[in-house]
Structures are given as structure tokens and as C-alpha cells.
PDB file of C-alpha atoms in Angstrom:
ATOM      1  CA  UNK A   1     -42.817  23.883  -6.819  1.00  0.00           C
ATOM      2  CA  UNK A   2     -45.813  24.593  -9.000  1.00  0.00           C
ATOM      3  CA  UNK A   3     -49.253  24.228  -7.445  1.00  0.00           C
ATOM      4  CA  UNK A   4     -52.560  24.036  -9.340  1.00  0.00           C
ATOM      5  CA  UNK A   5     -55.243  26.495  -8.175  1.00  0.00           C
ATOM      6  CA  UNK A   6     -59.011  26.690  -8.858  1.00  0.00           C
ATOM      7  CA  UNK A   7     -59.872  28.633 -12.027  1.00  0.00           C
ATOM      8  CA  UNK A   8     -63.339  29.856 -10.958  1.00  0.00           C
ATOM      9  CA  UNK A   9     -62.207  32.625  -8.606  1.00  0.00           C
ATOM     10  CA  UNK A  10     -59.963  34.208 -11.262  1.00  0.00           C
ATOM     11  CA  UNK A  11     -62.497  34.728 -14.055  1.00  0.00           C
ATOM     12  CA  UNK A  12     -62.533  38.558 -13.683  1.00  0.00           C
ATOM     13  CA  UNK A  13     -58.729  38.670 -14.037  1.00  0.00           C
ATOM     14  CA  UNK A  14     -58.781  36.223 -16.955  1.00  0.00           C
ATOM     15  CA  UNK A  15     -61.361  38.382 -18.725  1.00  0.00           C
ATOM     16  CA  UNK A  16     -58.848  41.302 -18.640  1.00  0.00           C
ATOM     17  CA  UNK A  17     -56.276  39.351 -20.664  1.00  0.00           C
ATOM     18  CA  UNK A  18     -56.567  40.417 -24.322  1.00  0.00           C
ATOM     19  CA  UNK A  19     -56.408  36.807 -25.419  1.00  0.00           C
ATOM     20  CA  UNK A  20     -59.742  36.128 -23.682  1.00  0.00           C
ATOM     21  CA  UNK A  21     -61.347  39.577 -23.507  1.00  0.00           C
ATOM     22  CA  UNK A  22     -63.421  39.254 -26.679  1.00  0.00           C
ATOM     23  CA  UNK A  23     -64.892  35.843 -25.911  1.00  0.00           C
ATOM     24  CA  UNK A  24     -68.561  35.438 -25.071  1.00  0.00           C
ATOM     25  CA  UNK A  25     -69.219  34.193 -21.536  1.00  0.00           C
ATOM     26  CA  UNK A  26     -70.146  30.720 -22.833  1.00  0.00           C
ATOM     27  CA  UNK A  27     -66.946  30.555 -24.908  1.00  0.00           C
ATOM     28  CA  UNK A  28     -64.840  31.671 -21.964  1.00  0.00           C
ATOM     29  CA  UNK A  29     -66.484  29.032 -19.771  1.00  0.00           C
ATOM     30  CA  UNK A  30     -65.593  26.351 -22.313  1.00  0.00           C
ATOM     31  CA  UNK A  31     -61.959  27.356 -22.741  1.00  0.00           C
ATOM     32  CA  UNK A  32     -61.479  27.670 -18.987  1.00  0.00           C
ATOM     33  CA  UNK A  33     -62.416  24.001 -18.673  1.00  0.00           C
ATOM     34  CA  UNK A  34     -59.250  23.307 -20.671  1.00  0.00           C
ATOM     35  CA  UNK A  35     -56.918  25.563 -18.685  1.00  0.00           C
ATOM     36  CA  UNK A  36     -55.049  25.336 -15.419  1.00  0.00           C
ATOM     37  CA  UNK A  37     -53.997  28.068 -13.052  1.00  0.00           C
ATOM     38  CA  UNK A  38     -50.636  27.309 -11.540  1.00  0.00           C
ATOM     39  CA  UNK A  39     -48.876  29.080  -8.684  1.00  0.00           C
ATOM     40  CA  UNK A  40     -45.096  29.381  -8.885  1.00  0.00           C
ATOM     41  CA  UNK A  41     -42.640  30.548  -6.230  1.00  0.00           C
ATOM     42  CA  UNK A  42     -40.196  33.408  -6.619  1.00  0.00           C
ATOM     43  CA  UNK A  43     -37.168  32.371  -8.731  1.00  0.00           C
ATOM     44  CA  UNK A  44     -38.939  29.198  -9.890  1.00  0.00           C
ATOM     45  CA  UNK A  45     -38.386  28.301 -13.527  1.00  0.00           C
ATOM     46  CA  UNK A  46     -41.570  28.055 -15.590  1.00  0.00           C
ATOM     47  CA  UNK A  47     -39.920  27.336 -18.932  1.00  0.00           C
ATOM     48  CA  UNK A  48     -36.391  26.059 -19.546  1.00  0.00           C
ATOM     49  CA  UNK A  49     -34.462  26.945 -22.664  1.00  0.00           C
ATOM     50  CA  UNK A  50     -33.883  23.877 -24.833  1.00  0.00           C
ATOM     51  CA  UNK A  51     -36.749  21.842 -23.361  1.00  0.00           C
ATOM     52  CA  UNK A  52     -40.071  21.022 -24.948  1.00  0.00           C
ATOM     53  CA  UNK A  53     -43.149  22.694 -23.477  1.00  0.00           C
ATOM     54  CA  UNK A  54     -46.494  22.677 -25.277  1.00  0.00           C
ATOM     55  CA  UNK A  55     -48.089  25.413 -23.160  1.00  0.00           C
ATOM     56  CA  UNK A  56     -49.298  28.925 -23.809  1.00  0.00           C
ATOM     57  CA  UNK A  57     -49.191  31.010 -20.609  1.00  0.00           C
ATOM     58  CA  UNK A  58     -50.861  34.186 -19.336  1.00  0.00           C
ATOM     59  CA  UNK A  59     -49.746  36.046 -16.219  1.00  0.00           C
ATOM     60  CA  UNK A  60     -52.582  36.586 -13.733  1.00  0.00           C
ATOM     61  CA  UNK A  61     -50.495  37.820 -10.810  1.00  0.00           C
ATOM     62  CA  UNK A  62     -46.833  38.682 -10.451  1.00  0.00           C
ATOM     63  CA  UNK A  63     -44.134  39.062 -13.068  1.00  0.00           C
ATOM     64  CA  UNK A  64     -41.833  36.699 -14.904  1.00  0.00           C
ATOM     65  CA  UNK A  65     -38.558  37.462 -16.613  1.00  0.00           C
ATOM     66  CA  UNK A  66     -37.358  36.006 -19.858  1.00  0.00           C
ATOM     67  CA  UNK A  67     -33.663  35.141 -19.955  1.00  0.00           C
ATOM     68  CA  UNK A  68     -31.337  33.557 -22.437  1.00  0.00           C
ATOM     69  CA  UNK A  69     -28.541  31.181 -21.461  1.00  0.00           C
ATOM     70  CA  UNK A  70     -25.397  32.022 -23.341  1.00  0.00           C
ATOM     71  CA  UNK A  71     -22.625  29.597 -24.239  1.00  0.00           C
ATOM     72  CA  UNK A  72     -20.628  30.547 -21.144  1.00  0.00           C
ATOM     73  CA  UNK A  73     -23.642  29.749 -18.891  1.00  0.00           C
ATOM     74  CA  UNK A  74     -24.325  33.435 -18.289  1.00  0.00           C
ATOM     75  CA  UNK A  75     -27.991  34.467 -18.107  1.00  0.00           C
ATOM     76  CA  UNK A  76     -28.934  37.514 -20.161  1.00  0.00           C
ATOM     77  CA  UNK A  77     -32.197  39.260 -19.277  1.00  0.00           C
ATOM     78  CA  UNK A  78     -34.386  39.722 -22.336  1.00  0.00           C
ATOM     79  CA  UNK A  79     -37.590  41.222 -20.952  1.00  0.00           C
ATOM     80  CA  UNK A  80     -40.190  41.152 -18.196  1.00  0.00           C
ATOM     81  CA  UNK A  81     -43.703  39.856 -18.739  1.00  0.00           C
ATOM     82  CA  UNK A  82     -46.310  41.440 -16.509  1.00  0.00           C
ATOM     83  CA  UNK A  83     -49.882  40.781 -15.460  1.00  0.00           C
ATOM     84  CA  UNK A  84     -52.357  40.283 -18.336  1.00  0.00           C
ATOM     85  CA  UNK A  85     -49.558  39.498 -20.801  1.00  0.00           C
ATOM     86  CA  UNK A  86     -48.973  36.157 -22.501  1.00  0.00           C
ATOM     87  CA  UNK A  87     -45.906  34.124 -23.406  1.00  0.00           C
ATOM     88  CA  UNK A  88     -45.198  30.841 -25.113  1.00  0.00           C
ATOM     89  CA  UNK A  89     -47.187  31.772 -28.220  1.00  0.00           C
ATOM     90  CA  UNK A  90     -44.784  29.935 -30.524  1.00  0.00           C
ATOM     91  CA  UNK A  91     -45.528  26.692 -28.653  1.00  0.00           C
ATOM     92  CA  UNK A  92     -49.070  26.911 -29.973  1.00  0.00           C
ATOM     93  CA  UNK A  93     -47.798  26.437 -33.505  1.00  0.00           C
ATOM     94  CA  UNK A  94     -44.461  24.653 -33.238  1.00  0.00           C
ATOM     95  CA  UNK A  95     -43.519  21.607 -31.185  1.00  0.00           C
ATOM     96  CA  UNK A  96     -39.941  22.797 -30.812  1.00  0.00           C
ATOM     97  CA  UNK A  97     -37.520  23.418 -27.998  1.00  0.00           C
ATOM     98  CA  UNK A  98     -38.036  26.619 -26.025  1.00  0.00           C
ATOM     99  CA  UNK A  99     -35.708  29.403 -27.093  1.00  0.00           C
ATOM    100  CA  UNK A 100     -35.459  31.083 -23.670  1.00  0.00           C
ATOM    101  CA  UNK A 101     -35.945  30.592 -19.948  1.00  0.00           C
ATOM    102  CA  UNK A 102     -38.892  32.063 -18.075  1.00  0.00           C
ATOM    103  CA  UNK A 103     -38.348  32.583 -14.346  1.00  0.00           C
ATOM    104  CA  UNK A 104     -40.670  34.107 -11.747  1.00  0.00           C
ATOM    105  CA  UNK A 105     -39.411  37.461 -10.450  1.00  0.00           C
ATOM    106  CA  UNK A 106     -41.803  37.027  -7.521  1.00  0.00           C
ATOM    107  CA  UNK A 107     -44.517  34.587  -6.574  1.00  0.00           C
ATOM    108  CA  UNK A 108     -46.667  34.323  -9.684  1.00  0.00           C
ATOM    109  CA  UNK A 109     -50.023  32.939 -10.708  1.00  0.00           C
ATOM    110  CA  UNK A 110     -50.076  31.757 -14.319  1.00  0.00           C
ATOM    111  CA  UNK A 111     -52.853  30.454 -16.500  1.00  0.00           C
ATOM    112  CA  UNK A 112     -51.668  27.772 -18.892  1.00  0.00           C
ATOM    113  CA  UNK A 113     -53.298  25.891 -21.713  1.00  0.00           C
ATOM    114  CA  UNK A 114     -51.859  22.973 -23.639  1.00  0.00           C
ATOM    115  CA  UNK A 115     -51.603  23.576 -27.389  1.00  0.00           C
ATOM    116  CA  UNK A 116     -53.679  20.452 -28.140  1.00  0.00           C
ATOM    117  CA  UNK A 117     -56.471  21.699 -25.881  1.00  0.00           C
ATOM    118  CA  UNK A 118     -56.345  25.125 -27.481  1.00  0.00           C
ATOM    119  CA  UNK A 119     -56.698  23.616 -30.960  1.00  0.00           C
ATOM    120  CA  UNK A 120     -59.571  21.426 -29.755  1.00  0.00           C
ATOM    121  CA  UNK A 121     -61.317  24.584 -28.561  1.00  0.00           C
ATOM    122  CA  UNK A 122     -60.595  26.329 -31.887  1.00  0.00           C
ATOM    123  CA  UNK A 123     -62.144  23.427 -33.814  1.00  0.00           C
ATOM    124  CA  UNK A 124     -65.216  23.389 -31.570  1.00  0.00           C
ATOM    125  CA  UNK A 125     -65.628  27.195 -31.508  1.00  0.00           C
ATOM    126  CA  UNK A 126     -64.132  28.481 -34.778  1.00  0.00           C
ATOM    127  CA  UNK A 127     -65.330  32.072 -34.374  1.00  0.00           C
ATOM    128  CA  UNK A 128     -63.886  32.389 -30.869  1.00  0.00           C
ATOM    129  CA  UNK A 129     -60.817  30.473 -31.999  1.00  0.00           C
ATOM    130  CA  UNK A 130     -60.219  32.982 -34.781  1.00  0.00           C
ATOM    131  CA  UNK A 131     -60.233  35.813 -32.248  1.00  0.00           C
ATOM    132  CA  UNK A 132     -57.774  33.962 -30.016  1.00  0.00           C
ATOM    133  CA  UNK A 133     -55.453  33.162 -32.920  1.00  0.00           C
ATOM    134  CA  UNK A 134     -55.596  36.800 -34.023  1.00  0.00           C
ATOM    135  CA  UNK A 135     -54.360  37.892 -30.589  1.00  0.00           C
ATOM    136  CA  UNK A 136     -51.634  35.238 -30.619  1.00  0.00           C
ATOM    137  CA  UNK A 137     -50.425  36.483 -34.004  1.00  0.00           C
ATOM    138  CA  UNK A 138     -50.632  40.132 -32.917  1.00  0.00           C
ATOM    139  CA  UNK A 139     -48.694  39.326 -29.757  1.00  0.00           C
ATOM    140  CA  UNK A 140     -45.949  37.637 -31.779  1.00  0.00           C
ATOM    141  CA  UNK A 141     -45.824  40.591 -34.184  1.00  0.00           C
ATOM    142  CA  UNK A 142     -45.537  43.023 -31.274  1.00  0.00           C
ATOM    143  CA  UNK A 143     -42.669  41.025 -29.777  1.00  0.00           C
ATOM    144  CA  UNK A 144     -40.937  40.902 -33.169  1.00  0.00           C
ATOM    145  CA  UNK A 145     -41.340  44.675 -33.527  1.00  0.00           C
ATOM    146  CA  UNK A 146     -39.833  45.255 -30.065  1.00  0.00           C
ATOM    147  CA  UNK A 147     -36.927  42.941 -30.882  1.00  0.00           C
ATOM    148  CA  UNK A 148     -36.276  44.758 -34.147  1.00  0.00           C
ATOM    149  CA  UNK A 149     -36.231  48.104 -32.327  1.00  0.00           C
ATOM    150  CA  UNK A 150     -33.776  46.730 -29.757  1.00  0.00           C
ATOM    151  CA  UNK A 151     -31.502  45.466 -32.533  1.00  0.00           C
ATOM    152  CA  UNK A 152     -31.522  48.887 -34.186  1.00  0.00           C
ATOM    153  CA  UNK A 153     -30.685  50.549 -30.865  1.00  0.00           C
ATOM    154  CA  UNK A 154     -27.901  48.044 -30.248  1.00  0.00           C
ATOM    155  CA  UNK A 155     -26.367  48.704 -33.655  1.00  0.00           C
ATOM    156  CA  UNK A 156     -26.676  52.446 -33.163  1.00  0.00           C
ATOM    157  CA  UNK A 157     -25.139  52.056 -29.741  1.00  0.00           C
ATOM    158  CA  UNK A 158     -22.212  50.109 -31.170  1.00  0.00           C
ATOM    159  CA  UNK A 159     -21.510  52.830 -33.712  1.00  0.00           C
ATOM    160  CA  UNK A 160     -21.525  55.459 -30.984  1.00  0.00           C
ATOM    161  CA  UNK A 161     -19.096  53.455 -28.863  1.00  0.00           C
ATOM    162  CA  UNK A 162     -16.737  53.091 -31.789  1.00  0.00           C
ATOM    163  CA  UNK A 163     -16.828  56.846 -32.203  1.00  0.00           C
ATOM    164  CA  UNK A 164     -16.112  57.354 -28.496  1.00  0.00           C
ATOM    165  CA  UNK A 165     -13.242  54.846 -28.645  1.00  0.00           C
ATOM    166  CA  UNK A 166     -11.615  56.718 -31.545  1.00  0.00           C
ATOM    167  CA  UNK A 167     -12.003  60.017 -29.671  1.00  0.00           C
ATOM    168  CA  UNK A 168     -10.293  58.522 -26.629  1.00  0.00           C
ATOM    169  CA  UNK A 169      -7.453  57.182 -28.796  1.00  0.00           C
ATOM    170  CA  UNK A 170      -7.007  60.593 -30.442  1.00  0.00           C
ATOM    171  CA  UNK A 171      -7.039  62.277 -27.061  1.00  0.00           C
ATOM    172  CA  UNK A 172      -4.435  59.852 -25.670  1.00  0.00           C
ATOM    173  CA  UNK A 173      -2.123  60.539 -28.646  1.00  0.00           C
ATOM    174  CA  UNK A 174      -2.203  64.236 -27.886  1.00  0.00           C
ATOM    175  CA  UNK A 175      -1.136  63.826 -24.257  1.00  0.00           C
TER     176      UNK A 175
END
């Protein structure tokens, strides 16, 4: 079960997250007033596919895995998110259902900020907000790039397997 932890002792770790690394100390202090640090147990679900969740998360300690529930209730691993990385960026912009599950691979400490609080900060500190939004956009672009590369590899892989299958068929005919 999630447990809220004091933010103050984690400022050095928070400063290492790209999302917050370019903020002035006063700006960081202000945004941290709007965040929570939550401790999750191993195998605990942070985000559930199909549910609404208005939070942007950053991993302070531990790792989380992103999975997708398929129609036959099988879980497919998508990726692992490690310390200093963020997830839930789309929730900042869109109040839509989550597209994947996020589960703790081990005990994890996550920073989370509600999208409404983030936009309040952006309105109050537009220069700092611009830097944060730039990192959110860059993070989404990076994830899109990685997904595109995986799709290309998958398609290439499929072609290779077709080739192998035809070789096996030809070999079996010759026996």
C-alpha cells in the first residue's frame, strides 16, 4: 500500500531528475510544495491500464515496469523505468484513461505531481514552467522514437522468421 514520505530529505535526488535539474532553488522549492513522495511495495501497481490518473511521476528509488494487458488477460512487458526517469507525461496534457500498467519491480520511491498543480506552477512561474514542459515534450519524443525503433525491429524480425520458415519447409520437402 502506498505511503507518503517527507519531500525535504530527497531534494538532492530530485535535483538529478532532468525534469527539475534546470530549476532555480526557489523554483524547485515552490514546485516541491505541490508534490508528494510516495513509497510503493514490490509488485504494487502504481498505474492501472484503463483507469484515470492525473499524475506525472518520477522514480527516485527503485524501478517500475510498464506492462500492457492484452485481450486474453496476458501481461506484456513494454519497458522498465529506472531512477531519475519520468512516466505519465501524457496525463499532464490529456485527462484520458491510462494506456498501460505500471508496477513496481522492487520497493520504489516515486515523486508524483497532479497535473492541475503542475499547471498552477507553470502559470505562476512561466519561465520555469517552460523548461519543465520542454522536458516533458522531449521525454515523450524519446519514448516515441524508441517505440518506432522497436516496431521496425519487430517488422524486420517477422520478415526473417518468414524466411526461416520457408527454408525449413524446403528442407523438409527434400528429406
